Coordinates of C-alpha atoms and ligand atoms in Angstrom, one line a residue:
M1 CA 0.2 -0.2 -0.4
R2 CA 1.0 3.4 -0.3
K3 CA 3.2 5.3 1.9
T4 CA 2.8 8.7 1.9
D5 CA 0.1 11.2 0.5
W6 CA 2.8 13.7 -0.1
F7 CA 1.1 15.3 -3.2
K8 CA -2.0 16.4 -1.3
K9 CA -0.2 19.6 -0.3
M10 CA 1.8 20.0 -3.5
S11 CA 1.1 21.7 -6.6
F12 CA 2.4 21.1 -10.0
Y13 CA 3.7 23.0 -13.3
Q14 CA 2.9 21.2 -16.5
I15 CA 5.5 21.4 -19.0
W16 CA 5.1 21.0 -22.6
V17 CA 8.4 20.9 -23.7
R18 CA 8.6 21.7 -27.3
S19 CA 7.3 25.5 -26.6
F20 CA 8.7 25.5 -23.1
A21 CA 12.6 27.1 -23.2
D22 CA 15.0 26.5 -26.5
G23 CA 18.4 26.2 -24.8
N24 CA 20.3 24.8 -27.7
G25 CA 19.1 27.7 -30.5
D26 CA 17.5 25.7 -32.8
G27 CA 13.7 26.9 -32.4
I28 CA 12.4 24.1 -30.5
G29 CA 11.9 24.0 -26.8
D30 CA 14.2 21.5 -24.7
L31 CA 15.6 20.1 -21.7
Y32 CA 18.9 22.4 -21.8
G33 CA 16.2 25.3 -21.6
V34 CA 14.3 23.5 -18.5
Y35 CA 17.3 23.0 -16.7
D36 CA 17.5 27.0 -17.2
K37 CA 14.5 27.4 -15.8
L38 CA 14.2 25.4 -12.7
G39 CA 14.7 28.2 -10.6
Y40 CA 11.7 30.1 -12.1
I41 CA 9.6 27.3 -11.6
K42 CA 10.5 27.0 -7.9
K43 CA 10.0 30.4 -7.7
L44 CA 6.4 30.5 -8.9
G45 CA 5.9 28.5 -5.4
V46 CA 4.7 25.2 -7.5
D47 CA 6.4 21.9 -5.9
G48 CA 6.5 19.5 -8.7
I49 CA 6.8 19.7 -12.9
W50 CA 4.6 17.5 -14.9
F51 CA 6.6 16.7 -18.3
S52 CA 3.9 16.4 -21.3
P53 CA 5.5 13.2 -23.2
L54 CA 9.3 13.5 -24.1
Y55 CA 10.4 10.7 -25.6
P56 CA 10.9 10.0 -29.3
S57 CA 8.1 10.5 -31.6
P58 CA 7.0 11.1 -35.1
N59 CA 5.0 14.1 -33.7
A60 CA 1.6 13.3 -35.4
D61 CA 0.1 14.1 -32.3
F62 CA 3.1 16.1 -30.6
G63 CA 4.6 13.4 -28.7
S64 CA 1.4 11.2 -27.7
D65 CA 2.8 9.1 -30.5
I66 CA 5.7 6.8 -29.0
S67 CA 8.0 5.3 -30.8
D68 CA 10.4 4.3 -27.8
Y69 CA 9.1 4.7 -24.4
R70 CA 12.7 4.0 -22.7
D71 CA 14.5 7.6 -24.4
I72 CA 13.9 11.4 -24.8
H73 CA 13.3 12.8 -28.5
P74 CA 16.3 14.0 -29.7
D75 CA 14.9 17.7 -30.1
Y76 CA 14.6 17.9 -26.5
G77 CA 18.0 16.5 -25.5
T78 CA 19.4 13.0 -24.1
L79 CA 18.4 10.4 -21.2
D80 CA 21.7 12.1 -19.5
Q81 CA 20.5 15.4 -19.9
F82 CA 16.9 14.5 -18.3
K83 CA 19.0 13.3 -15.7
K84 CA 20.4 16.3 -15.0
V85 CA 17.2 17.6 -15.0
L86 CA 15.5 15.4 -12.7
A87 CA 18.5 15.7 -10.5
R88 CA 18.9 19.4 -9.8
A89 CA 14.4 19.3 -9.9
H90 CA 15.4 17.4 -7.0
E91 CA 17.7 19.2 -5.3
L92 CA 15.2 22.1 -5.4
G93 CA 12.7 20.2 -4.1
L94 CA 10.5 19.4 -7.2
K95 CA 9.1 16.2 -7.8
V96 CA 9.0 15.0 -11.5
I97 CA 6.4 13.2 -13.0
M98 CA 6.5 11.4 -16.7
D99 CA 3.5 11.3 -18.9
L100 CA 2.7 7.6 -19.7
V101 CA 0.7 6.9 -23.3
V102 CA -0.3 3.4 -23.0
N103 CA -3.6 3.1 -24.8
H104 CA -1.7 3.8 -28.3
T105 CA 1.5 3.8 -29.6
S106 CA 2.9 5.4 -32.6
D107 CA 2.7 2.9 -35.8
E108 CA 6.3 3.7 -35.7
H109 CA 7.2 2.0 -32.8
P110 CA 9.0 -1.3 -33.2
W111 CA 5.9 -3.5 -31.8
F112 CA 3.8 -2.1 -34.5
K113 CA 6.3 -2.5 -37.2
E114 CA 6.3 -6.3 -36.1
S115 CA 2.5 -6.5 -35.6
R116 CA 1.5 -5.5 -39.0
K117 CA 4.0 -8.0 -40.7
S118 CA 2.0 -11.1 -40.2
K119 CA -0.9 -12.5 -38.2
D120 CA 1.4 -15.0 -35.7
N121 CA 4.6 -13.2 -34.9
P122 CA 5.2 -12.3 -31.4
Y123 CA 3.9 -9.1 -31.5
S124 CA 0.5 -9.7 -33.8
D125 CA -1.5 -9.6 -30.8
Y126 CA -0.2 -6.2 -29.4
Y127 CA -2.7 -4.3 -31.4
I128 CA -5.9 -5.0 -32.1
W129 CA -6.7 -6.2 -35.4
R130 CA -9.7 -7.5 -37.3
D131 CA -11.1 -8.9 -40.5
K132 CA -14.1 -6.7 -40.8
P133 CA -14.2 -3.2 -38.7
N134 CA -17.1 -2.1 -36.6
N135 CA -18.6 1.6 -37.3
W136 CA -16.6 3.0 -34.7
D137 CA -15.4 6.5 -35.2
S138 CA -11.8 8.1 -34.1
L139 CA -12.1 11.0 -32.3
F140 CA -9.3 12.8 -34.3
E141 CA -9.2 11.3 -37.8
G142 CA -12.3 9.8 -39.8
K143 CA -13.1 6.0 -38.9
A144 CA -11.6 4.2 -36.2
W145 CA -10.2 1.6 -38.2
E146 CA -7.3 1.8 -41.0
Y147 CA -6.7 -1.1 -43.3
D148 CA -3.0 -2.2 -43.5
E149 CA -2.1 -3.6 -46.9
Q150 CA 1.1 -5.7 -45.1
R151 CA -1.1 -7.4 -42.5
G152 CA -4.1 -7.6 -44.9
Q153 CA -6.6 -6.7 -41.9
Y154 CA -7.9 -3.8 -40.1
Y155 CA -6.1 -2.1 -36.6
L156 CA -8.0 0.0 -34.4
H157 CA -7.0 3.7 -33.5
I158 CA -9.6 5.4 -30.9
F159 CA -7.3 8.7 -31.9
A160 CA -5.1 9.5 -35.3
K161 CA -4.3 7.0 -37.7
K162 CA -0.7 7.3 -36.6
Q163 CA -1.8 6.0 -32.7
P164 CA -2.7 2.5 -33.0
D165 CA -4.4 1.2 -29.8
L166 CA -2.6 -1.5 -27.6
N167 CA -3.9 -4.7 -26.8
M168 CA -4.0 -4.2 -22.9
D169 CA -5.9 -7.6 -22.9
N170 CA -2.7 -9.0 -23.9
P171 CA -0.9 -9.6 -20.4
A172 CA 2.3 -9.4 -22.6
V173 CA 1.5 -5.8 -23.3
R174 CA 0.8 -5.0 -19.6
E175 CA 4.0 -6.7 -18.3
E176 CA 5.8 -4.3 -21.2
V177 CA 3.8 -1.2 -19.3
K178 CA 4.9 -2.5 -16.2
G179 CA 8.3 -2.6 -17.1
I180 CA 8.2 1.0 -18.7
M181 CA 6.8 2.2 -15.0
R182 CA 10.0 0.1 -13.8
F183 CA 12.1 1.9 -15.9
W184 CA 11.8 5.8 -15.1
L185 CA 10.6 5.0 -11.4
E186 CA 14.1 3.3 -10.9
M187 CA 15.9 6.6 -12.6
G188 CA 14.0 8.6 -9.9
V189 CA 11.2 9.8 -11.2
D190 CA 7.9 10.4 -9.1
G191 CA 4.9 9.2 -10.7
F192 CA 2.9 8.9 -13.8
R193 CA 0.1 11.1 -15.4
E194 CA -1.8 8.8 -17.5
D195 CA -2.8 9.6 -21.0
V196 CA -6.5 8.8 -21.6
I197 CA -6.3 5.8 -19.1
N198 CA -9.8 5.2 -18.7
F199 CA -9.8 4.1 -22.6
I200 CA -7.5 1.0 -22.0
S201 CA -9.6 -1.9 -21.8
K202 CA -12.1 -2.5 -24.6
K203 CA -15.0 -4.2 -24.6
E204 CA -14.8 -8.0 -25.7
G205 CA -16.3 -8.3 -29.3
L206 CA -16.4 -4.6 -30.1
P207 CA -20.1 -4.1 -30.7
D208 CA -21.0 -1.5 -33.1
G209 CA -21.9 2.1 -31.3
L210 CA -24.9 3.9 -32.0
P211 CA -25.2 5.4 -35.3
F212 CA -26.1 9.1 -34.0
L213 CA -23.2 9.9 -32.1
P214 CA -20.7 10.8 -34.8
A215 CA -17.2 10.8 -33.4
V216 CA -17.7 9.4 -29.8
N217 CA -19.9 6.2 -31.2
G218 CA -17.5 3.7 -29.9
M219 CA -17.1 5.4 -26.5
P220 CA -19.7 3.2 -24.2
Y221 CA -17.2 0.0 -25.4
Y222 CA -14.2 1.4 -24.8
K223 CA -14.5 3.7 -21.8
D224 CA -14.2 2.4 -18.1
G225 CA -14.2 -0.8 -20.0
P226 CA -14.7 -4.7 -18.6
H227 CA -11.3 -5.2 -17.3
I228 CA -10.2 -1.5 -16.1
H229 CA -9.5 -1.9 -12.6
E230 CA -7.9 -5.2 -13.1
Y231 CA -4.9 -3.8 -14.9
M232 CA -5.0 -0.4 -13.3
A233 CA -4.6 -2.5 -9.9
E234 CA -1.5 -4.0 -12.1
F235 CA 0.2 -0.9 -12.6
R236 CA -0.7 0.3 -9.0
Q237 CA 1.4 -2.6 -7.7
V238 CA 4.3 -1.2 -9.3
C239 CA 3.6 2.1 -8.2
D240 CA 3.2 0.9 -4.5
E241 CA 6.6 -0.3 -4.7
Y242 CA 7.7 2.8 -5.0
D243 CA 7.1 6.1 -3.4
C244 CA 5.2 7.3 -6.3
F245 CA 1.6 8.7 -7.4
Q246 CA -0.5 7.8 -10.3
L247 CA -2.7 10.9 -11.7
G248 CA -4.9 9.7 -14.4
E249 CA -6.4 11.7 -17.3
G250 CA -10.4 10.7 -17.6
P251 CA -11.9 12.2 -20.7
M252 CA -15.6 11.9 -20.3
T253 CA -15.6 10.7 -16.7
T254 CA -18.3 11.2 -14.5
V255 CA -17.7 11.4 -10.9
Q256 CA -19.5 7.9 -9.9
S257 CA -17.1 6.4 -12.3
A258 CA -14.0 8.1 -11.1
L259 CA -14.6 7.1 -7.7
K260 CA -13.7 4.0 -8.8
Y261 CA -10.7 4.6 -9.7
L262 CA -10.1 6.9 -6.6
S263 CA -11.7 5.2 -3.4
G264 CA -12.4 1.9 -2.3
P265 CA -11.1 -1.3 -3.1
T266 CA -10.7 -0.6 -7.0
K267 CA -8.8 2.3 -6.0
S268 CA -5.9 2.6 -8.4
L269 CA -5.2 6.1 -9.0
D270 CA -4.2 9.3 -6.2
M271 CA -5.9 11.9 -8.7
M272 CA -7.9 12.0 -11.6
F273 CA -7.8 14.8 -14.3
S274 CA -11.8 15.5 -15.0
F275 CA -13.5 17.6 -17.9
D276 CA -16.8 18.8 -16.4
H277 CA -15.6 22.4 -15.7
M278 CA -13.9 22.4 -19.2
M279 CA -17.5 22.1 -20.6
A280 CA -18.7 25.4 -19.3
D281 CA -18.6 26.9 -22.7
C282 CA -18.8 23.9 -25.2
M283 CA -20.4 20.5 -25.2
Y284 CA -17.6 17.8 -24.9
T285 CA -14.7 19.5 -26.9
E286 CA -14.3 23.6 -27.5
Y287 CA -15.2 22.9 -30.8
V288 CA -18.8 22.6 -30.4
H289 CA -19.1 25.8 -28.9
R290 CA -21.7 27.5 -26.4
P291 CA -21.9 30.5 -24.3
F292 CA -19.8 30.4 -21.1
S293 CA -22.2 29.9 -18.3
L294 CA -20.6 30.4 -14.4
V295 CA -23.8 28.2 -13.3
K296 CA -22.4 25.2 -15.3
L297 CA -18.7 25.8 -14.2
K298 CA -19.8 26.5 -10.6
K299 CA -22.0 23.0 -10.4
A300 CA -19.1 21.0 -12.2
F301 CA -16.7 22.4 -9.6
S302 CA -18.8 21.8 -6.6
R303 CA -19.7 18.3 -7.8
W304 CA -16.3 17.3 -7.7
Q305 CA -15.8 18.9 -4.6
K306 CA -18.3 17.4 -2.5
A307 CA -18.4 14.0 -4.4
L308 CA -15.0 13.2 -3.2
E309 CA -14.6 14.9 0.2
G310 CA -13.1 12.6 2.5
K311 CA -12.9 9.9 0.1
A312 CA -10.6 10.7 -2.9
W313 CA -8.5 14.0 -4.0
N314 CA -9.1 16.2 -6.8
A315 CA -7.0 17.3 -9.2
L316 CA -7.5 21.1 -9.9
Y317 CA -6.7 22.8 -13.7
L318 CA -8.2 24.9 -15.8
E319 CA -5.6 25.0 -18.6
N320 CA -3.5 22.5 -20.6
H321 CA -2.0 21.5 -23.5
D322 CA -5.1 20.3 -24.8
H323 CA -7.3 23.3 -24.3
P324 CA -7.7 26.8 -25.4
R325 CA -6.4 29.0 -22.9
I326 CA -8.3 30.1 -20.0
I327 CA -8.6 34.1 -20.3
S328 CA -10.0 33.4 -24.0
R329 CA -12.3 31.6 -22.7
Y330 CA -13.7 32.0 -18.9
G331 CA -12.1 35.2 -18.6
S332 CA -12.0 38.5 -20.9
E333 CA -8.6 39.8 -22.9
R334 CA -10.1 43.1 -22.3
F335 CA -9.7 42.7 -18.6
W336 CA -6.6 40.3 -18.9
R337 CA -5.3 40.8 -15.9
E338 CA -8.3 41.3 -13.9
S339 CA -9.6 37.7 -15.2
G340 CA -6.1 36.0 -15.4
T341 CA -5.7 36.7 -11.3
M342 CA -9.4 35.8 -10.5
L343 CA -9.4 32.7 -12.8
A344 CA -6.3 31.9 -10.2
A345 CA -8.1 32.3 -7.4
S346 CA -11.3 30.4 -8.6
Y347 CA -9.5 27.5 -8.5
I348 CA -6.4 27.4 -6.9
F349 CA -8.0 27.5 -3.2
Q350 CA -10.4 24.7 -3.8
C351 CA -9.6 21.0 -2.0
G352 CA -7.1 19.3 -4.2
T353 CA -3.8 19.8 -6.1
P354 CA -3.4 22.2 -8.7
F355 CA -2.0 22.2 -11.8
I356 CA -0.5 25.2 -13.6
Y357 CA 0.0 25.0 -17.4
Q358 CA 2.9 26.7 -18.8
G359 CA 2.1 30.4 -20.0
Q360 CA -1.1 30.4 -17.7
E361 CA 0.8 32.2 -14.6
I362 CA 1.6 34.6 -17.2
G363 CA -1.9 35.3 -18.7
M364 CA -1.0 33.5 -22.2
T365 CA -4.1 34.0 -24.6
N366 CA -5.5 32.6 -27.5
I367 CA -3.9 33.2 -31.1
R368 CA -6.1 33.7 -34.4
L369 CA -4.3 32.6 -37.2
R370 CA -5.8 33.8 -40.5
D371 CA -4.7 30.8 -42.4
I372 CA -5.6 27.2 -41.4
N373 CA -2.3 26.0 -42.7
R374 CA -0.5 27.6 -39.9
Y375 CA -2.2 25.6 -37.4
V376 CA -0.3 22.3 -36.7
D377 CA -2.5 19.8 -34.6
V378 CA -3.9 17.1 -35.9
S379 CA -7.5 17.5 -34.3
T380 CA -7.7 21.0 -35.1
K381 CA -7.2 20.2 -38.9
N382 CA -9.4 17.5 -38.3
N383 CA -12.4 19.2 -36.7
F384 CA -11.8 22.0 -40.0
N385 CA -11.8 19.6 -42.5
T386 CA -14.6 17.7 -41.3
Y387 CA -17.4 19.8 -39.2
H388 CA -19.6 22.5 -40.6
L389 CA -18.4 22.6 -44.1
K390 CA -21.5 24.4 -45.6
D391 CA -20.4 27.5 -43.4
S392 CA -18.5 30.3 -44.7
L393 CA -14.5 29.9 -44.5
E394 CA -14.4 32.8 -41.7
R395 CA -16.9 31.0 -39.6
R396 CA -15.0 27.9 -39.7
L397 CA -11.7 29.7 -38.7
K398 CA -13.7 31.3 -36.3
R399 CA -14.7 28.0 -34.4
I400 CA -11.0 27.1 -34.8
H401 CA -9.8 30.3 -33.2
I402 CA -12.1 29.4 -30.3
S403 CA -11.1 26.0 -30.3
S404 CA -7.7 24.9 -31.0
R405 CA -5.3 23.0 -28.8
D406 CA -2.4 24.9 -30.8
S407 CA -3.6 28.1 -28.9
S408 CA -2.1 26.5 -25.6
R409 CA 0.9 25.2 -27.6
T410 CA 2.9 28.3 -28.6
P411 CA 6.2 29.4 -27.1
M412 CA 6.1 30.8 -24.2
Q413 CA 6.8 34.0 -23.9
W414 CA 9.5 35.0 -21.7
S415 CA 10.7 38.2 -22.3
G416 CA 9.7 41.4 -24.8
E417 CA 12.7 40.7 -27.2
R418 CA 12.1 38.8 -30.5
Y419 CA 10.6 35.4 -30.5
G420 CA 9.3 36.3 -27.0
G421 CA 12.7 35.4 -25.7
F422 CA 11.6 31.9 -26.2
S423 CA 14.4 31.3 -28.9
K424 CA 17.2 33.1 -30.4
V425 CA 15.8 31.7 -34.0
R426 CA 13.0 31.4 -35.3
P427 CA 10.7 29.2 -33.4
W428 CA 8.6 25.8 -34.6
F429 CA 5.8 27.5 -33.9
V430 CA 4.2 31.3 -34.1
V431 CA 4.1 32.8 -31.3
N432 CA 1.4 35.1 -29.9
S433 CA 1.7 38.8 -31.2
N434 CA 1.0 40.0 -27.3
Y435 CA 4.3 39.0 -26.5
P436 CA 5.8 42.5 -25.6
K437 CA 3.1 42.9 -22.9
V438 CA 2.5 39.7 -21.9
N439 CA 5.7 38.3 -20.5
A440 CA 7.8 36.6 -17.5
A441 CA 10.2 39.6 -17.3
A442 CA 7.6 42.0 -17.4
E443 CA 5.4 40.7 -15.4
E444 CA 8.5 39.7 -12.6
K445 CA 8.9 43.6 -12.7
D446 CA 5.0 44.5 -11.7
P447 CA 4.1 43.6 -8.4
D448 CA 0.3 43.5 -9.5
S449 CA 1.0 40.9 -12.6
I450 CA -0.3 37.6 -13.0
L451 CA 2.5 36.4 -12.7
N452 CA 3.0 37.7 -9.2
F453 CA -0.6 37.1 -8.3
Y454 CA -0.2 33.0 -8.9
R455 CA 3.1 33.2 -6.9
K456 CA 1.1 34.8 -3.9
A457 CA -1.6 32.5 -4.2
L458 CA 0.0 29.4 -4.2
A459 CA 2.2 30.9 -1.2
L460 CA -1.4 31.3 0.9
R461 CA -2.8 27.9 -0.1
K462 CA 0.9 26.6 1.4
S463 CA 0.6 28.4 4.6
S464 CA -2.7 27.3 5.2
K465 CA -3.7 23.6 6.3
T466 CA -7.3 25.0 6.1
L467 CA -7.2 25.9 2.5
I468 CA -5.2 22.1 1.9
Y469 CA -7.7 19.9 3.8
G470 CA -10.3 22.3 5.1
K471 CA -14.3 21.4 4.1
Y472 CA -15.6 23.0 0.7
R473 CA -18.9 24.7 0.6
E474 CA -20.4 26.8 -2.0
Y475 CA -22.5 29.8 -1.1
F476 CA -25.3 31.3 -4.0
P477 CA -24.7 28.6 -6.4
G478 CA -27.2 30.1 -8.5
D479 CA -25.5 33.6 -8.9
P480 CA -24.8 34.0 -12.5
S481 CA -22.1 36.3 -12.0
V482 CA -20.0 35.4 -8.6
Y483 CA -18.6 32.3 -7.4
M484 CA -18.1 32.4 -4.0
Y485 CA -16.8 29.2 -1.7
E486 CA -15.8 28.5 1.7
R487 CA -12.9 26.2 3.0
S488 CA -13.0 25.6 6.8
M489 CA -11.6 23.8 9.2
G490 CA -12.1 24.1 13.1
S491 CA -12.5 27.8 13.8
V492 CA -10.6 29.1 10.9
R493 CA -12.7 29.7 7.5
Y494 CA -11.6 31.1 4.2
L495 CA -14.6 33.0 2.0
V496 CA -13.2 32.9 -1.5
I497 CA -15.0 35.5 -3.6
C498 CA -14.9 35.7 -7.6
S499 CA -16.6 37.8 -10.3
F500 CA -16.9 36.5 -13.4
S501 CA -18.3 39.6 -14.5
K502 CA -17.4 43.2 -16.5
L503 CA -19.7 44.8 -14.7
P504 CA -19.8 45.7 -11.0
Q505 CA -21.5 43.2 -8.7
R506 CA -23.2 43.5 -5.6
L507 CA -21.5 41.9 -3.1
R508 CA -23.8 39.3 -1.0
I509 CA -22.5 37.9 2.5
P510 CA -23.5 34.6 3.4
K511 CA -25.8 34.4 6.5
A512 CA -23.1 33.3 8.3
Y513 CA -20.5 35.8 7.9
V514 CA -23.0 38.8 8.9
G515 CA -21.5 40.9 11.5
K516 CA -17.9 39.2 11.7
K517 CA -15.2 40.9 10.1
G518 CA -12.8 39.1 7.9
Q519 CA -9.0 39.6 7.3
L520 CA -8.4 40.5 3.3
K521 CA -5.8 38.1 2.9
L522 CA -5.4 38.2 -1.0
C523 CA -6.9 40.4 -3.7
N524 CA -6.3 41.2 -7.4
Y525 CA -7.2 45.0 -7.2
P526 CA -4.3 46.8 -5.5
S527 CA -5.9 48.0 -2.0
G528 CA -7.7 50.7 -2.3
P529 CA -9.5 52.6 -4.8
Q530 CA -7.1 53.1 -7.0
L531 CA -7.0 51.0 -9.7
M532 CA -5.0 49.1 -12.7
A533 CA -5.0 51.0 -16.1
D534 CA -3.0 48.8 -18.5
N535 CA -5.4 48.1 -21.5
L536 CA -8.1 48.9 -23.6
K537 CA -11.0 51.7 -22.5
A538 CA -9.0 51.9 -19.3
R539 CA -10.5 55.3 -18.5
V540 CA -14.2 54.0 -18.4
R541 CA -13.2 50.8 -16.4
Q542 CA -11.6 53.0 -13.9
E543 CA -14.7 54.9 -13.2
V544 CA -16.8 51.9 -13.3
S545 CA -14.5 50.4 -10.8
L546 CA -14.4 53.6 -8.8
L547 CA -17.9 53.6 -8.4
A548 CA -18.3 50.0 -7.5
W549 CA -15.6 50.4 -4.9
E550 CA -17.0 53.3 -3.7
H551 CA -20.3 51.4 -3.4
G552 CA -18.9 48.3 -1.4
M553 CA -19.0 46.0 -4.7
L554 CA -17.1 43.8 -6.4
R555 CA -15.3 45.6 -9.3
P556 CA -15.0 43.7 -12.8
Y557 CA -13.3 40.1 -12.2
E558 CA -12.4 41.0 -8.5
A559 CA -11.2 38.2 -6.7
R560 CA -11.2 38.4 -2.9
V561 CA -9.5 35.7 -0.3
Y562 CA -10.7 36.4 3.3
R563 CA -9.5 34.9 6.7
F564 CA -12.3 34.8 9.3
R565 CA -12.1 33.3 12.7
V566 CA -15.6 32.0 14.3
Ligands
LIG601 C1 -4.6 12.9 -24.1 C2 -3.3 13.8 -24.6 C3 -4.0 14.5 -25.8 C4 -3.5 13.6 -27.0 C5 -4.7 12.2 -26.6 C6 -4.1 11.1 -27.1 O1 -6.1 13.4 -24.3 O2 -3.4 14.8 -23.3 O3 -3.1 15.5 -26.2 O4 -3.7 14.0 -27.9 O5 -4.6 11.5 -25.3 O6 -2.8 10.7 -26.9
LIG602 CA1 16.2 23.4 -28.6

C-alpha cells in the first residue's frame, strides 16, 4: 500500500517541452531550456513538474504517438540531460512526474512494425486487429479503423491513424507497461500522469456503437471497459513498490466512475483529471462551442468537490496542452489582468492539488491565425476539414480560433525580446503577437502582475492547513456572475469570492458571516480605490471600478480571499 500522500500539499507545473524554452538555439524547446528555467519554476511556488511526453515520437500528435518509451526525443536532448534535469529538480525540492501514454503507440513503434508483418509473430497480438471493422469513429481522424496492406487486416485507432491502440487484454502488453514504469521509477521519477487511461480496456467483441453519435459512438465500449480495474490494479502494484503517485486523465468521466479509480477496493489512482468543468462553454470539446455559463462551471466544480470529500482527492486545473487558453474562454482578454488573476483564485483554493500549465501563470491567451495551414495540431485540422463544411470559411476559422489546442502550444513568452525570448532563431511554431506585453520578464517587475498573483496565491495556499485540507462549501450557487466558496477547518474559515463579470456586482454576504470581521488575505486589485489601467478602455473601466469600490461592490473580475475566525 501507499506510504505517503505527499502530493496533497503540493502544486504542480506542467511543461509541454517543445514550446517551453529553447536551450540550444534550434527553435525547439528542450531539456537544456528546462534546466535553465528550474529556478523560475521553483520561484513560482510549485512543488513539482509534470512533463508532457518527452519520448521519441514522429509527432503526428506531438509526443502522444510514442516510438520508444525508454528514451528522450532527440529534439529535446538525451537521457543524460533528462537525468541532469531530474537531479537538479530534486535538489530544489521539486518532484517530477512523467507522462505515460499506453492506450496507443506510434505506428512507427517497433512493436507495431512487427505486429503488422503477419498474424503470427510475437507482436501480432500487441494491437487490435480485425478482418472487418465495426462502425466506430476515431476522435481525431475519420473512422477508427485503418486497413493495413502488409497484414491484410484493419487496426483500431481511437485517436489519429498514426496512433494504433494497444491490446491491453494481452498480458504481454501489460508486462511491457509495467517494465516501462519500472524503468522511469528506477531512474528516480516520482510518478506518472496516465494519458486517456480510462480507455485502455475495450469491450469484448467490440460491438457497433450507436449510429447517431458521431466521433464518440464507440465510447460506451471503450470507456471504463470491463477489465479496467484489474489492469489498473496491476499498474498500481508497481507504483506501490516505489513511493510514487499516479494521476489519470479521464476524458468524459463522471464522478461516479472516477470514484472507482480513486477510492474503495478498486482504488488505483491518486487523482484524476476530470473534464466537467471544461465544458462550461462547450459540449464535450471546445469545437462545439456555446456561451460561457458560470452556473455550469460552478456546478461542475462543486459536484467534484463534494463527491470526493473525505473519500478521494481532486486534481485541479483550468489549462493544459489540450485546451485553449482560459482567459480567452472563461475570462476576458479586455480585462486581461483582472480575469487572469481572478481565474487563478477560482480554482487554486479548492480542495485538491493545483496544476498550472506553462504560460497560464503569465496570462497567455489564444492565437487567431488567418490561415488554417499555419495550425499544426491534428485534431484542429480534422475539425476544420470535417465539420460545418457548409459554413463560410470565415466562420469555420472562427470556430478554430475558439477551440484549437494550438493556442496552448505557442512558445512560452519569456520577455519582450524577439520571439518572446523563447529562442534566438525563428521558433518551430508561431509566437503570440502579444508577447511585448504578456511576458515573464515584464511581469516579474510588476508587483500586481498575473505572475506575482499566482505566486501569492500558491504561497497562501501552502501556508494554511485549512486551504489544503479544509471542507468545501459553495454559497449562492445560482448567482450567474459571482462564484463564492468557503474552506473551513476548526474555527478557521476562508471565503473566496470571484466575480466573473465585466460589470460591478453586488457583494452578497452569506448569513453565517454577517457582522463578522474577516482579514483580507488576497485581492487581485491593489488595495484601496486606486486601480489598474493597463489595457483598452482603461479610463471608462477605472470609473466603473471606482464607483463599484465606493459602493462596496465587487469590481470587474475582482477576486478576494478573506480569512475568518469563528
Ligand atoms: C490525451 C492527451 C492529448 C492526446 C490524446 C491522445 O488526451 O492529453 O494531448 O492528443 O490523449 O494521446
Ligand atoms: Ca532546442
